[in-house]
Amino acid sequence: EENLQARLRGNILMAAANKKGALLLNTGNKTETALGYCTMYGDMAGALAVISDLNKSQVYSVSRWINEDAGKEVIPHRSITKPPSAELKPGQVDPFDYDVISPLVDRIILESHNITALIDDGYSEELILELVQKVRNSEYKRRQAPPGIRVSKKAFGVGRRYPIVNKFEV
């Protein structure tokens, strides 16, 4: 039911964009896309994923900068300060701290073969392996996502694909 809500919202937004001859912009960030915290045909809808190569923490930083640069609240302050949530059911919040997870996910994407370096930097092996598995398991969703704008050394897209069958392991 919760994913249905996201998919209905995506359909309505796509229909509105089509009616106006506009493009729907996808709002998924790199952390959410990496971990699969997105609903296919729901919040993944859109023609262009403008922030797909920014992690969650960077999205907040850019949002604050936009408001500062404009000298007014272009992006509602509450959107930047409220606890992250898909808002698909009352009281729902995302199950982790993005200040910890976002940089770790970025490093997993860049250094997926070097788990020992991540452990040496203080991350728990259990957390690392859980996130690596989520990144691998979410490849099928990323293949259906709209194209994004690359701003980092390694973005998701045609240049970074993993096989999605036969229990592929790096």
Backbone as a printed PyTorch tensor [residue, N CA C, xyz], in Angstrom:
tensor([[[  0.8220,  -1.1950,   0.0000],
         [  0.0000,   0.0000,   0.0000],
         [  0.8650,   1.2570,   0.0000]],

        [[  1.9590,   1.2100,   0.7420],
         [  2.8140,   2.3930,   0.8140],
         [  3.4940,   2.6600,  -0.5220]],

        [[  3.9850,   1.6110,  -1.1840],
         [  4.5950,   1.8000,  -2.4980],
         [  3.5600,   2.2110,  -3.5300]],

        [[  2.3210,   1.7430,  -3.3740],
         [  1.2410,   2.1320,  -4.2760],
         [  1.0300,   3.6470,  -4.2060]],

        [[  1.0850,   4.1980,  -2.9910],
         [  0.9360,   5.6460,  -2.8130],
         [  2.0110,   6.3980,  -3.5940]],

        [[  3.2490,   5.9400,  -3.4940],
         [  4.3550,   6.5850,  -4.2100],
         [  4.1700,   6.4520,  -5.7200]],

        [[  3.7140,   5.3040,  -6.1680],
         [  3.5100,   5.0900,  -7.6030],
         [  2.3620,   5.9410,  -8.1450]],

        [[  1.2940,   6.0700,  -7.3830],
         [  0.1810,   6.9320,  -7.8120],
         [  0.6390,   8.3870,  -7.9080]],

        [[  1.4170,   8.8210,  -6.9160],
         [  1.9440,  10.1880,  -6.9330],
         [  2.8330,  10.3830,  -8.1620]],

        [[  3.6750,   9.3950,  -8.4770],
         [  4.5400,   9.4670,  -9.6640],
         [  3.7320,   9.5580, -10.9420]],

        [[  2.6680,   8.7720, -11.0430],
         [  1.7960,   8.8140, -12.2210],
         [  1.1430,  10.1790, -12.3910]],

        [[  0.6610,  10.7300, -11.2910],
         [  0.0010,  12.0440, -11.3420],
         [  1.0000,  13.1150, -11.7790]],

        [[  2.1990,  13.0740, -11.2250],
         [  3.2120,  14.0640, -11.5920],
         [  3.6360,  13.9180, -13.0510]],

        [[  3.7930,  12.6770, -13.5240],
         [  4.1410,  12.4600, -14.9350],
         [  3.0290,  12.9640, -15.8450]],

        [[  1.7640,  12.7000, -15.4810],
         [  0.6280,  13.1620, -16.2930],
         [  0.5960,  14.6840, -16.3500]],

        [[  0.8290,  15.3370, -15.2190],
         [  0.8330,  16.8040, -15.1790],
         [  1.9630,  17.3630, -16.0430]],

        [[  3.1380,  16.7490, -15.9460],
         [  4.2770,  17.2000, -16.7550],
         [  3.9750,  17.0110, -18.2410]],

        [[  3.4220,  15.8690, -18.6120],
         [  3.0830,  15.6290, -20.0190],
         [  2.0620,  16.6380, -20.5260]],

        [[  1.0600,  16.9370, -19.7160],
         [  0.0140,  17.8790, -20.1110],
         [  0.5920,  19.2600, -20.3830]],

        [[  1.5880,  19.6410, -19.6080],
         [  2.1890,  20.9750, -19.7530],
         [  3.3690,  20.9850, -20.7220]],

        [[  3.7210,  19.8170, -21.2660],
         [  4.8850,  19.7480, -22.1510],
         [  6.1750,  19.9700, -21.4010]],

        [[  6.1990,  19.5450, -20.1440],
         [  7.3620,  19.7540, -19.2740],
         [  8.0410,  18.4180, -18.9720]],

        [[  9.1810,  18.4810, -18.3410],
         [  9.8780,  17.2860, -17.8810],
         [  9.7560,  17.1880, -16.3670]],

        [[  9.4270,  16.0070, -15.8890],
         [  9.4250,  15.7750, -14.4520],
         [ 10.8550,  15.4940, -14.0290]],

        [[ 11.3240,  16.1950, -13.0080],
         [ 12.6670,  15.9840, -12.4910],
         [ 12.6090,  14.9870, -11.3500]],

        [[ 13.4310,  13.9600, -11.4350],
         [ 13.5360,  12.9510, -10.3920],
         [ 14.2770,  13.5660,  -9.2140]],

        [[ 13.8500,  13.2450,  -7.9980],
         [ 14.4590,  13.8520,  -6.8070],
         [ 15.3170,  12.8800,  -6.0040]],

        [[ 15.6390,  11.7400,  -6.5830],
         [ 16.4570,  10.7710,  -5.8570],
         [ 17.9070,  11.1890,  -5.7800]],

        [[ 18.4970,  11.0330,  -4.5950],
         [ 19.9160,  11.3500,  -4.4350],
         [ 20.7420,  10.0690,  -4.4970]],

        [[ 22.0440,  10.2160,  -4.5010],
         [ 22.9510,   9.0830,  -4.6950],
         [ 22.8460,   8.0490,  -3.5740]],

        [[ 22.7000,   8.4970,  -2.3380],
         [ 22.6140,   7.5670,  -1.2130],
         [ 21.3610,   6.7140,  -1.3310]],

        [[ 20.2260,   7.3530,  -1.5780],
         [ 18.9610,   6.6180,  -1.7010],
         [ 18.9950,   5.6690,  -2.8950]],

        [[ 19.4970,   6.1490,  -4.0150],
         [ 19.5700,   5.3320,  -5.2200],
         [ 20.5200,   4.1540,  -5.0200]],

        [[ 21.6250,   4.3930,  -4.3510],
         [ 22.5930,   3.3230,  -4.1030],
         [ 21.9810,   2.2070,  -3.2720]],

        [[ 21.2400,   2.5830,  -2.2330],
         [ 20.7200,   1.5990,  -1.2840],
         [ 19.3600,   1.0330,  -1.6820]],

        [[ 18.7520,   1.5910,  -2.7140],
         [ 17.4410,   1.1200,  -3.1380],
         [ 16.3050,   1.7110,  -2.3360]],

        [[ 16.5700,   2.8120,  -1.6180],
         [ 15.5230,   3.4830,  -0.8460],
         [ 14.7480,   4.4100,  -1.7780]],

        [[ 14.0930,   3.7860,  -2.7400],
         [ 13.3120,   4.5020,  -3.7340],
         [ 12.3020,   3.5200,  -4.3230]],

        [[ 11.1910,   4.0380,  -4.7980],
         [ 10.1300,   3.2010,  -5.3320],
         [ 10.1060,   3.3060,  -6.8450]],

        [[ 10.2820,   2.1600,  -7.5180],
         [ 10.1910,   2.1630,  -8.9730],
         [  8.8120,   2.6360,  -9.3800]],

        [[  8.7880,   3.5060, -10.3850],
         [  7.5620,   4.0950, -10.9190],
         [  6.8760,   5.0070,  -9.8990]],

        [[  7.5540,   5.3220,  -8.8300],
         [  7.0420,   6.2350,  -7.8100],
         [  7.9660,   7.4200,  -7.7320]],

        [[  8.7690,   7.4900,  -6.6340],
         [  9.6910,   8.6170,  -6.5210],
         [ 10.8700,   8.5000,  -7.4840]],

        [[ 10.9910,   7.3680,  -8.1850],
         [ 12.0120,   7.2490,  -9.2230],
         [ 11.5300,   7.8110, -10.5580]],

        [[ 10.2480,   8.2010, -10.6420],
         [  9.7020,   8.7300, -11.8920],
         [ 10.4250,  10.0150, -12.2690]],

        [[ 10.4720,  10.2810, -13.5500],
         [ 11.0600,  11.5190, -14.0240],
         [ 11.8570,  11.3070, -15.2930]],

        [[ 12.2030,  12.4060, -15.9340],
         [ 12.9550,  12.3720, -17.1770],
         [ 14.4430,  12.6430, -16.9550]],

        [[ 14.7680,  13.3120, -15.8590],
         [ 16.1510,  13.6540, -15.5480],
         [ 16.3340,  13.6360, -14.0440]],

        [[ 17.3850,  12.9790, -13.6000],
         [ 17.6840,  12.8760, -12.1680],
         [ 18.7580,  13.9130, -11.8290]],

        [[ 18.3090,  15.1120, -11.4780],
         [ 19.2260,  16.2520, -11.3350],
         [ 20.1580,  16.1580, -10.1280]],

        [[ 19.7600,  15.4550,  -9.0690],
         [ 20.6290,  15.3630,  -7.8870],
         [ 21.1010,  13.9270,  -7.6490]],

        [[ 21.0340,  13.1010,  -8.6810],
         [ 21.3500,  11.6800,  -8.5100],
         [ 22.8070,  11.4070,  -8.1690]],

        [[ 23.6820,  12.3560,  -8.3920],
         [ 25.0990,  12.1450,  -8.0780],
         [ 25.5340,  12.9300,  -6.8450]],

        [[ 24.5500,  13.4460,  -6.0870],
         [ 24.8390,  14.0900,  -4.8040],
         [ 24.3380,  13.1760,  -3.6960]],

        [[ 25.1770,  12.9450,  -2.6850],
         [ 24.6840,  12.1390,  -1.5670],
         [ 23.7260,  12.9840,  -0.7260]],

        [[ 23.0610,  12.3210,   0.2020],
         [ 22.0240,  12.9950,   1.0030],
         [ 22.5890,  14.2220,   1.7250]],

        [[ 23.7660,  14.0980,   2.3030],
         [ 24.3740,  15.2290,   3.0180],
         [ 24.6760,  16.3910,   2.0750]],

        [[ 25.1310,  16.0880,   0.8740],
         [ 25.4160,  17.1350,  -0.1100],
         [ 24.1370,  17.8390,  -0.5540]],

        [[ 23.0410,  17.0880,  -0.6570],
         [ 21.7580,  17.6950,  -1.0280],
         [ 21.3670,  18.7550,   0.0090]],

        [[ 21.5330,  18.4230,   1.2890],
         [ 21.2240,  19.4010,   2.3370],
         [ 22.1370,  20.6200,   2.2290]],

        [[ 23.4150,  20.4030,   1.9740],
         [ 24.3600,  21.5240,   1.8360],
         [ 23.9920,  22.4210,   0.6630]],

        [[ 23.6810,  21.8200,  -0.4780],
         [ 23.2910,  22.6010,  -1.6550],
         [ 21.9970,  23.3640,  -1.3770]],

        [[ 21.0630,  22.7280,  -0.6800],
         [ 19.7960,  23.3880,  -0.3430],
         [ 20.0260,  24.6240,   0.5190]],

        [[ 20.8840,  24.4870,   1.5340],
         [ 21.2010,  25.6400,   2.3890],
         [ 21.8800,  26.7380,   1.5690]],

        [[ 22.8000,  26.3440,   0.6820],
         [ 23.5030,  27.3170,  -0.1600],
         [ 22.5260,  28.0630,  -1.0730]],

        [[ 21.5670,  27.3470,  -1.6680],
         [ 20.5760,  27.9810,  -2.5470],
         [ 19.8150,  29.0550,  -1.7720]],

        [[ 19.3910,  28.7350,  -0.5590],
         [ 18.6650,  29.7190,   0.2560],
         [ 19.5500,  30.9050,   0.6190]],

        [[ 20.7960,  30.6300,   1.0080],
         [ 21.7180,  31.7220,   1.3550],
         [ 21.9910,  32.6050,   0.1470]],

        [[ 22.2540,  31.9880,  -1.0010],
         [ 22.5710,  32.7270,  -2.2120],
         [ 21.3800,  33.5760,  -2.6670]],

        [[ 20.1730,  33.0590,  -2.5150],
         [ 18.9690,  33.7880,  -2.9130],
         [ 18.5880,  34.8590,  -1.8950]],

        [[ 19.1080,  34.7380,  -0.6820],
         [ 18.7530,  35.6900,   0.3670],
         [ 17.3390,  35.5150,   0.8640]],

        [[ 16.7480,  34.3720,   0.5700],
         [ 15.3930,  34.0620,   1.0250],
         [ 15.2090,  32.5450,   1.0280]],

        [[ 14.0980,  32.1280,   1.5610],
         [ 13.8030,  30.7010,   1.6740],
         [ 13.1840,  30.1830,   0.3740]],

        [[ 14.0320,  29.7440,  -0.5560],
         [ 13.5750,  29.1450,  -1.8050],
         [ 13.1610,  27.6950,  -1.5320]],

        [[ 13.9850,  26.9920,  -0.8010],
         [ 13.6940,  25.6300,  -0.3590],
         [ 13.2330,  25.7360,   1.0870]],

        [[ 12.0310,  25.2690,   1.3790],
         [ 11.5130,  25.4100,   2.7470],
         [ 12.4870,  24.8630,   3.7890]],

        [[ 12.7240,  25.6620,   4.8180],
         [ 13.6390,  25.2870,   5.8960],
         [ 13.2660,  23.9310,   6.4920]],

        [[ 11.9880,  23.6860,   6.6360],
         [ 11.5060,  22.4120,   7.2100],
         [ 11.9460,  21.2090,   6.3590]],

        [[ 12.0540,  21.3910,   5.0400],
         [ 12.5110,  20.2990,   4.1630],
         [ 13.9610,  19.9260,   4.4430]],

        [[ 14.7150,  20.8940,   4.9260],
         [ 16.1430,  20.6760,   5.1880],
         [ 16.3640,  20.1330,   6.5970]],

        [[ 15.5230,  20.5270,   7.5480],
         [ 15.7720,  20.1870,   8.9540],
         [ 14.9610,  19.0120,   9.4960]],

        [[ 13.8640,  18.6460,   8.8420],
         [ 13.0440,  17.5460,   9.3780],
         [ 13.7690,  16.2180,   9.1980]],

        [[ 13.4790,  15.2390,  10.0460],
         [ 14.1060,  13.9240,   9.8920],
         [ 13.7290,  13.3120,   8.5360]],

        [[ 14.6990,  12.7460,   7.8190],
         [ 14.4210,  12.1590,   6.5100],
         [ 13.3850,  11.0350,   6.6060]],

        [[ 12.4610,  11.0340,   5.6500],
         [ 11.4140,  10.0220,   5.6280],
         [ 10.8010,   9.9380,   4.2450]],

        [[ 10.3790,   8.7320,   3.8700],
         [  9.6220,   8.5570,   2.6310],
         [  8.1990,   9.0690,   2.8080]],

        [[  7.8030,   9.2810,   4.0530],
         [  6.4850,   9.8120,   4.4060],
         [  5.3520,   8.9830,   3.8100]],

        [[  5.5180,   7.6690,   3.8200],
         [  4.4850,   6.7950,   3.2790],
         [  3.5500,   6.2650,   4.3610]],

        [[  3.9430,   6.4520,   5.6210],
         [  3.0470,   6.1070,   6.7250],
         [  3.3470,   7.0360,   7.8970]],

        [[  2.3880,   7.2410,   8.7780],
         [  2.5890,   8.1780,   9.9000],
         [  3.7860,   7.7870,  10.7800]],

        [[  4.5730,   8.7960,  11.1420],
         [  5.7000,   8.5830,  12.0390],
         [  6.9020,   7.8800,  11.4250]],

        [[  6.8740,   7.6190,  10.1450],
         [  7.9790,   6.9130,   9.4940],
         [  9.1910,   7.8290,   9.3450]],

        [[ 10.3590,   7.3250,   9.6830],
         [ 11.6170,   8.0280,   9.4220],
         [ 12.6010,   7.0210,   8.8470]],

        [[ 13.5860,   7.5130,   8.1180],
         [ 14.5850,   6.6200,   7.5430],
         [ 15.3820,   5.9530,   8.6670]],

        [[ 15.8050,   4.6940,   8.4470],
         [ 16.3690,   3.8870,   9.5310],
         [ 17.8410,   4.1030,   9.8530]],

        [[ 18.4390,   5.1820,   9.3880],
         [ 19.8550,   5.3970,   9.6840],
         [ 20.2130,   6.8690,   9.6340]],

        [[ 21.4120,   7.1620,  10.1010],
         [ 21.9360,   8.5260,  10.1440],
         [ 22.6920,   8.7920,   8.8380]],

        [[ 22.1560,   9.6910,   8.0250],
         [ 22.7800,   9.9700,   6.7260],
         [ 24.1530,  10.6150,   6.8580]],

        [[ 24.4330,  11.2930,   7.9640],
         [ 25.7650,  11.8700,   8.1450],
         [ 26.8230,  10.7780,   8.2360]],

        [[ 26.4330,   9.5850,   8.6820],
         [ 27.3430,   8.4330,   8.7420],
         [ 27.2560,   7.6320,   7.4500]],

        [[ 26.0300,   7.3550,   7.0070],
         [ 25.8130,   6.4500,   5.8810],
         [ 26.2400,   7.0500,   4.5420]],

        [[ 25.9250,   8.3230,   4.2920],
         [ 26.2340,   8.9200,   2.9850],
         [ 27.7180,   8.8580,   2.6220]],

        [[ 28.6220,   9.3020,   3.5010],
         [ 30.0420,   9.2040,   3.1200],
         [ 30.5140,   7.7560,   2.9980]],

        [[ 29.9480,   6.8660,   3.7980],
         [ 30.3280,   5.4540,   3.7060],
         [ 29.8580,   4.8580,   2.3780]],

        [[ 28.6430,   5.1570,   1.9830],
         [ 28.1390,   4.6740,   0.6940],
         [ 28.9960,   5.2330,  -0.4440]],

        [[ 29.3630,   6.5090,  -0.3660],
         [ 30.2430,   7.0930,  -1.3860],
         [ 31.5480,   6.3080,  -1.4820]],

        [[ 32.1110,   5.9740,  -0.3510],
         [ 33.3760,   5.2220,  -0.3580],
         [ 33.1810,   3.8080,  -0.8660]],

        [[ 32.0620,   3.2000,  -0.5380],
         [ 31.7850,   1.8470,  -1.0480],
         [ 31.6960,   1.8850,  -2.5700]],

        [[ 31.0740,   2.9150,  -3.1040],
         [ 30.9560,   3.0410,  -4.5580],
         [ 32.3300,   3.2380,  -5.1930]],

        [[ 33.1760,   4.0380,  -4.5740],
         [ 34.5130,   4.3020,  -5.1160],
         [ 35.5050,   3.1910,  -4.8190]],

        [[ 35.3950,   2.5700,  -3.6320],
         [ 36.4010,   1.6170,  -3.1630],
         [ 35.7840,   0.2540,  -2.8540]],

        [[ 34.8750,  -0.2160,  -3.6960],
         [ 34.1240,  -1.4360,  -3.3740],
         [ 35.0190,  -2.6550,  -3.1430]],

        [[ 36.2260,  -2.6210,  -3.6410],
         [ 37.1210,  -3.7620,  -3.4780],
         [ 38.0090,  -3.6450,  -2.2350]],

        [[ 37.8720,  -2.5590,  -1.4720],
         [ 38.7870,  -2.3020,  -0.3670],
         [ 38.0330,  -2.1650,   0.9570]],

        [[ 37.3740,  -3.2240,   1.3560],
         [ 36.5840,  -3.2120,   2.5870],
         [ 37.4770,  -3.0710,   3.8150]],

        [[ 38.6820,  -3.6210,   3.7700],
         [ 39.5690,  -3.5260,   4.9340],
         [ 39.9300,  -2.0740,   5.2560]],

        [[ 40.0740,  -1.2360,   4.2400],
         [ 40.3690,   0.1870,   4.4890],
         [ 39.2060,   0.8490,   5.2190]],

        [[ 37.9930,   0.4690,   4.8750],
         [ 36.8240,   1.0320,   5.5480],
         [ 36.7640,   0.5740,   7.0040]],

        [[ 37.0900,  -0.6860,   7.2420],
         [ 37.1260,  -1.2120,   8.6090],
         [ 38.2130,  -0.4940,   9.3980]],

        [[ 39.3740,  -0.3170,   8.7700],
         [ 40.4850,   0.3890,   9.4220],
         [ 40.1180,   1.8270,   9.7830]],

        [[ 39.1940,   2.4150,   9.0280],
         [ 38.7500,   3.7900,   9.3000],
         [ 37.6370,   3.8500,  10.3390]],

        [[ 37.2980,   2.6970,  10.9300],
         [ 36.3620,   2.7000,  12.0480],
         [ 34.9380,   2.2680,  11.7470]],

        [[ 34.6300,   1.9450,  10.5170],
         [ 33.2850,   1.4650,  10.1950],
         [ 33.1820,  -0.0120,  10.5560]],

        [[ 32.0280,  -0.4280,  11.0380],
         [ 31.8660,  -1.8350,  11.4090],
         [ 31.7450,  -2.6930,  10.1500]],

        [[ 32.3520,  -3.8570,  10.2090],
         [ 32.3070,  -4.7730,   9.0730],
         [ 30.8670,  -5.1660,   8.7540]],

        [[ 30.0710,  -5.3540,   9.7800],
         [ 28.6610,  -5.7310,   9.5840],
         [ 27.9140,  -4.6550,   8.7920]],

        [[ 28.1220,  -3.3870,   9.1510],
         [ 27.4660,  -2.2870,   8.4450],
         [ 27.9580,  -2.2050,   7.0010]],

        [[ 29.2570,  -2.3240,   6.8140],
         [ 29.8370,  -2.2550,   5.4660],
         [ 29.2390,  -3.3440,   4.5780]],

        [[ 29.2280,  -4.5780,   5.0700],
         [ 28.7190,  -5.6930,   4.2740],
         [ 27.2260,  -5.5440,   3.9830]],

        [[ 26.4820,  -5.0200,   4.9540],
         [ 25.0460,  -4.7760,   4.7430],
         [ 24.8310,  -3.7500,   3.6270]],

        [[ 25.6040,  -2.6710,   3.6560],
         [ 25.4570,  -1.6330,   2.6450],
         [ 25.9380,  -2.0990,   1.2750]],

        [[ 27.0330,  -2.8470,   1.2370],
         [ 27.5280,  -3.3950,  -0.0310],
         [ 26.4490,  -4.2710,  -0.6620]],

        [[ 25.8060,  -5.0940,   0.1550],
         [ 24.7410,  -5.9670,  -0.3470],
         [ 23.5590,  -5.1570,  -0.8650]],

        [[ 23.1830,  -4.0890,  -0.1580],
         [ 22.0820,  -3.2350,  -0.6120],
         [ 22.4220,  -2.5710,  -1.9470]],

        [[ 23.6610,  -2.1090,  -2.0940],
         [ 24.0820,  -1.4870,  -3.3530],
         [ 23.9790,  -2.5060,  -4.4860]],

        [[ 24.4650,  -3.7080,  -4.2590],
         [ 24.3950,  -4.7530,  -5.2970],
         [ 22.9480,  -5.1240,  -5.6210]],

        [[ 22.1370,  -5.2980,  -4.5800],
         [ 20.7520,  -5.7340,  -4.7850],
         [ 19.8870,  -4.6800,  -5.4680]],

        [[ 20.3080,  -3.4460,  -5.4610],
         [ 19.5020,  -2.3590,  -6.0230],
         [ 19.8670,  -2.0160,  -7.4600]],

        [[ 20.7820,  -2.7550,  -8.0400],
         [ 21.2050,  -2.4760,  -9.4180],
         [ 20.0260,  -2.4900, -10.3840]],

        [[ 19.1050,  -3.4240, -10.2120],
         [ 17.9730,  -3.5170, -11.1360],
         [ 17.1180,  -2.2450, -11.1100]],

        [[ 17.0290,  -1.6010,  -9.9600],
         [ 16.2850,  -0.3400,  -9.8880],
         [ 17.0380,   0.7630, -10.6250]],

        [[ 18.3470,   0.8330, -10.4040],
         [ 19.1370,   1.8960, -11.0390],
         [ 19.0890,   1.8010, -12.5600]],

        [[ 18.9650,   0.5900, -13.0870],
         [ 18.8950,   0.4370, -14.5360],
         [ 17.6170,   1.0300, -15.1080]],

        [[ 16.6220,   1.2310, -14.2730],
         [ 15.3480,   1.7810, -14.7300],
         [ 15.1880,   3.2540, -14.3530]],

        [[ 16.2030,   3.8160, -13.7360],
         [ 16.1510,   5.2160, -13.3080],
         [ 16.4340,   6.1470, -14.4900]],

        [[ 15.9520,   7.3790, -14.4170],
         [ 16.2770,   8.3330, -15.4820],
         [ 17.7690,   8.6910, -15.4280]],

        [[ 18.3000,   9.1900, -16.5390],
         [ 19.7110,   9.5880, -16.5220],
         [ 19.9420,  10.7230, -15.5410]],

        [[ 21.1570,  10.7480, -14.9930],
         [ 21.5140,  11.7770, -14.0330],
         [ 22.6660,  12.6230, -14.5190]],

        [[ 22.9350,  13.6680, -13.7850],
         [ 24.0300,  14.5860, -14.0970],
         [ 25.2180,  14.1950, -13.2240]],

        [[ 26.3420,  13.8670, -13.8410],
         [ 27.5200,  13.4410, -13.0800],
         [ 28.2840,  14.6560, -12.5780]],

        [[ 28.5570,  14.6450, -11.2610],
         [ 29.3670,  15.7060, -10.6550],
         [ 30.5070,  15.1290,  -9.8160]],

        [[ 30.5210,  13.8240,  -9.6170],
         [ 31.5590,  13.1880,  -8.8060],
         [ 32.4770,  12.3510,  -9.6980]],

        [[ 33.4520,  11.7130,  -9.0790],
         [ 34.3580,  10.8470,  -9.8270],
         [ 33.6600,   9.6060, -10.3610]],

        [[ 32.6400,   9.1300,  -9.6300],
         [ 31.9680,   7.9090, -10.0430],
         [ 30.4740,   8.0200,  -9.7610]],

        [[ 29.7100,   8.1340, -10.8300],
         [ 28.2570,   8.2140, -10.7240],
         [ 27.6480,   6.8960, -11.1730]],

        [[ 26.3950,   6.6940, -10.8340],
         [ 25.6740,   5.5530, -11.3730],
         [ 25.3100,   5.8580, -12.8100]],

        [[ 25.1640,   4.8180, -13.6140],
         [ 24.7960,   5.0010, -15.0140],
         [ 25.4840,   3.9600, -15.8600]],

        [[ 25.5230,   4.1900, -17.1660],
         [ 26.0450,   3.1690, -18.0740],
         [ 27.5100,   2.8450, -17.8280]],

        [[ 28.2580,   3.7360, -17.2250],
         [ 29.6660,   3.4830, -16.9500],
         [ 29.9110,   2.6920, -15.6780]],

        [[ 28.8600,   2.4450, -14.8960],
         [ 29.0100,   1.7100, -13.6410],
         [ 27.8350,   0.7600, -13.4850]],

        [[ 28.0050,  -0.4400, -13.9900],
         [ 26.9200,  -1.4280, -13.9260],
         [ 27.4640,  -2.7470, -13.4090]],

        [[ 26.6390,  -3.4030, -12.6130],
         [ 26.9360,  -4.7380, -12.1330],
         [ 25.9350,  -5.7070, -12.7450]],

        [[ 26.3540,  -6.9320, -12.9980],
         [ 25.3700,  -7.9330, -13.4480],
         [ 24.2800,  -8.0920, -12.3840]],

        [[ 23.0440,  -8.3760, -12.8170],
         [ 21.9340,  -8.4860, -11.8810],
         [ 21.4130,  -9.9200, -11.7360]],

        [[ 22.1240, -10.8730, -12.3140],
         [ 21.7080, -12.2680, -12.2160],
         [ 22.8640, -13.1360, -11.7310]],

        [[ 22.5740, -14.3620, -11.4150],
         [ 23.5710, -15.3700, -11.0360],
         [ 24.3920, -15.0290,  -9.8050]],

        [[ 23.8000, -14.2590,  -8.8820],
         [ 24.4530, -13.9310,  -7.6000],
         [ 25.8630, -13.3870,  -7.8030]],

        [[ 26.0110, -12.4470,  -8.7090],
         [ 27.3020, -11.8510,  -9.0240],
         [ 27.9490, -11.2670,  -7.7660]],

        [[ 29.2080, -11.5250,  -7.5780],
         [ 30.0010, -10.9780,  -6.4820],
         [ 31.2310, -10.3210,  -7.0740]],

        [[ 31.6240,  -9.1850,  -6.5080],
         [ 32.8300,  -8.5010,  -6.9680],
         [ 34.0400,  -9.2290,  -6.4180]]])
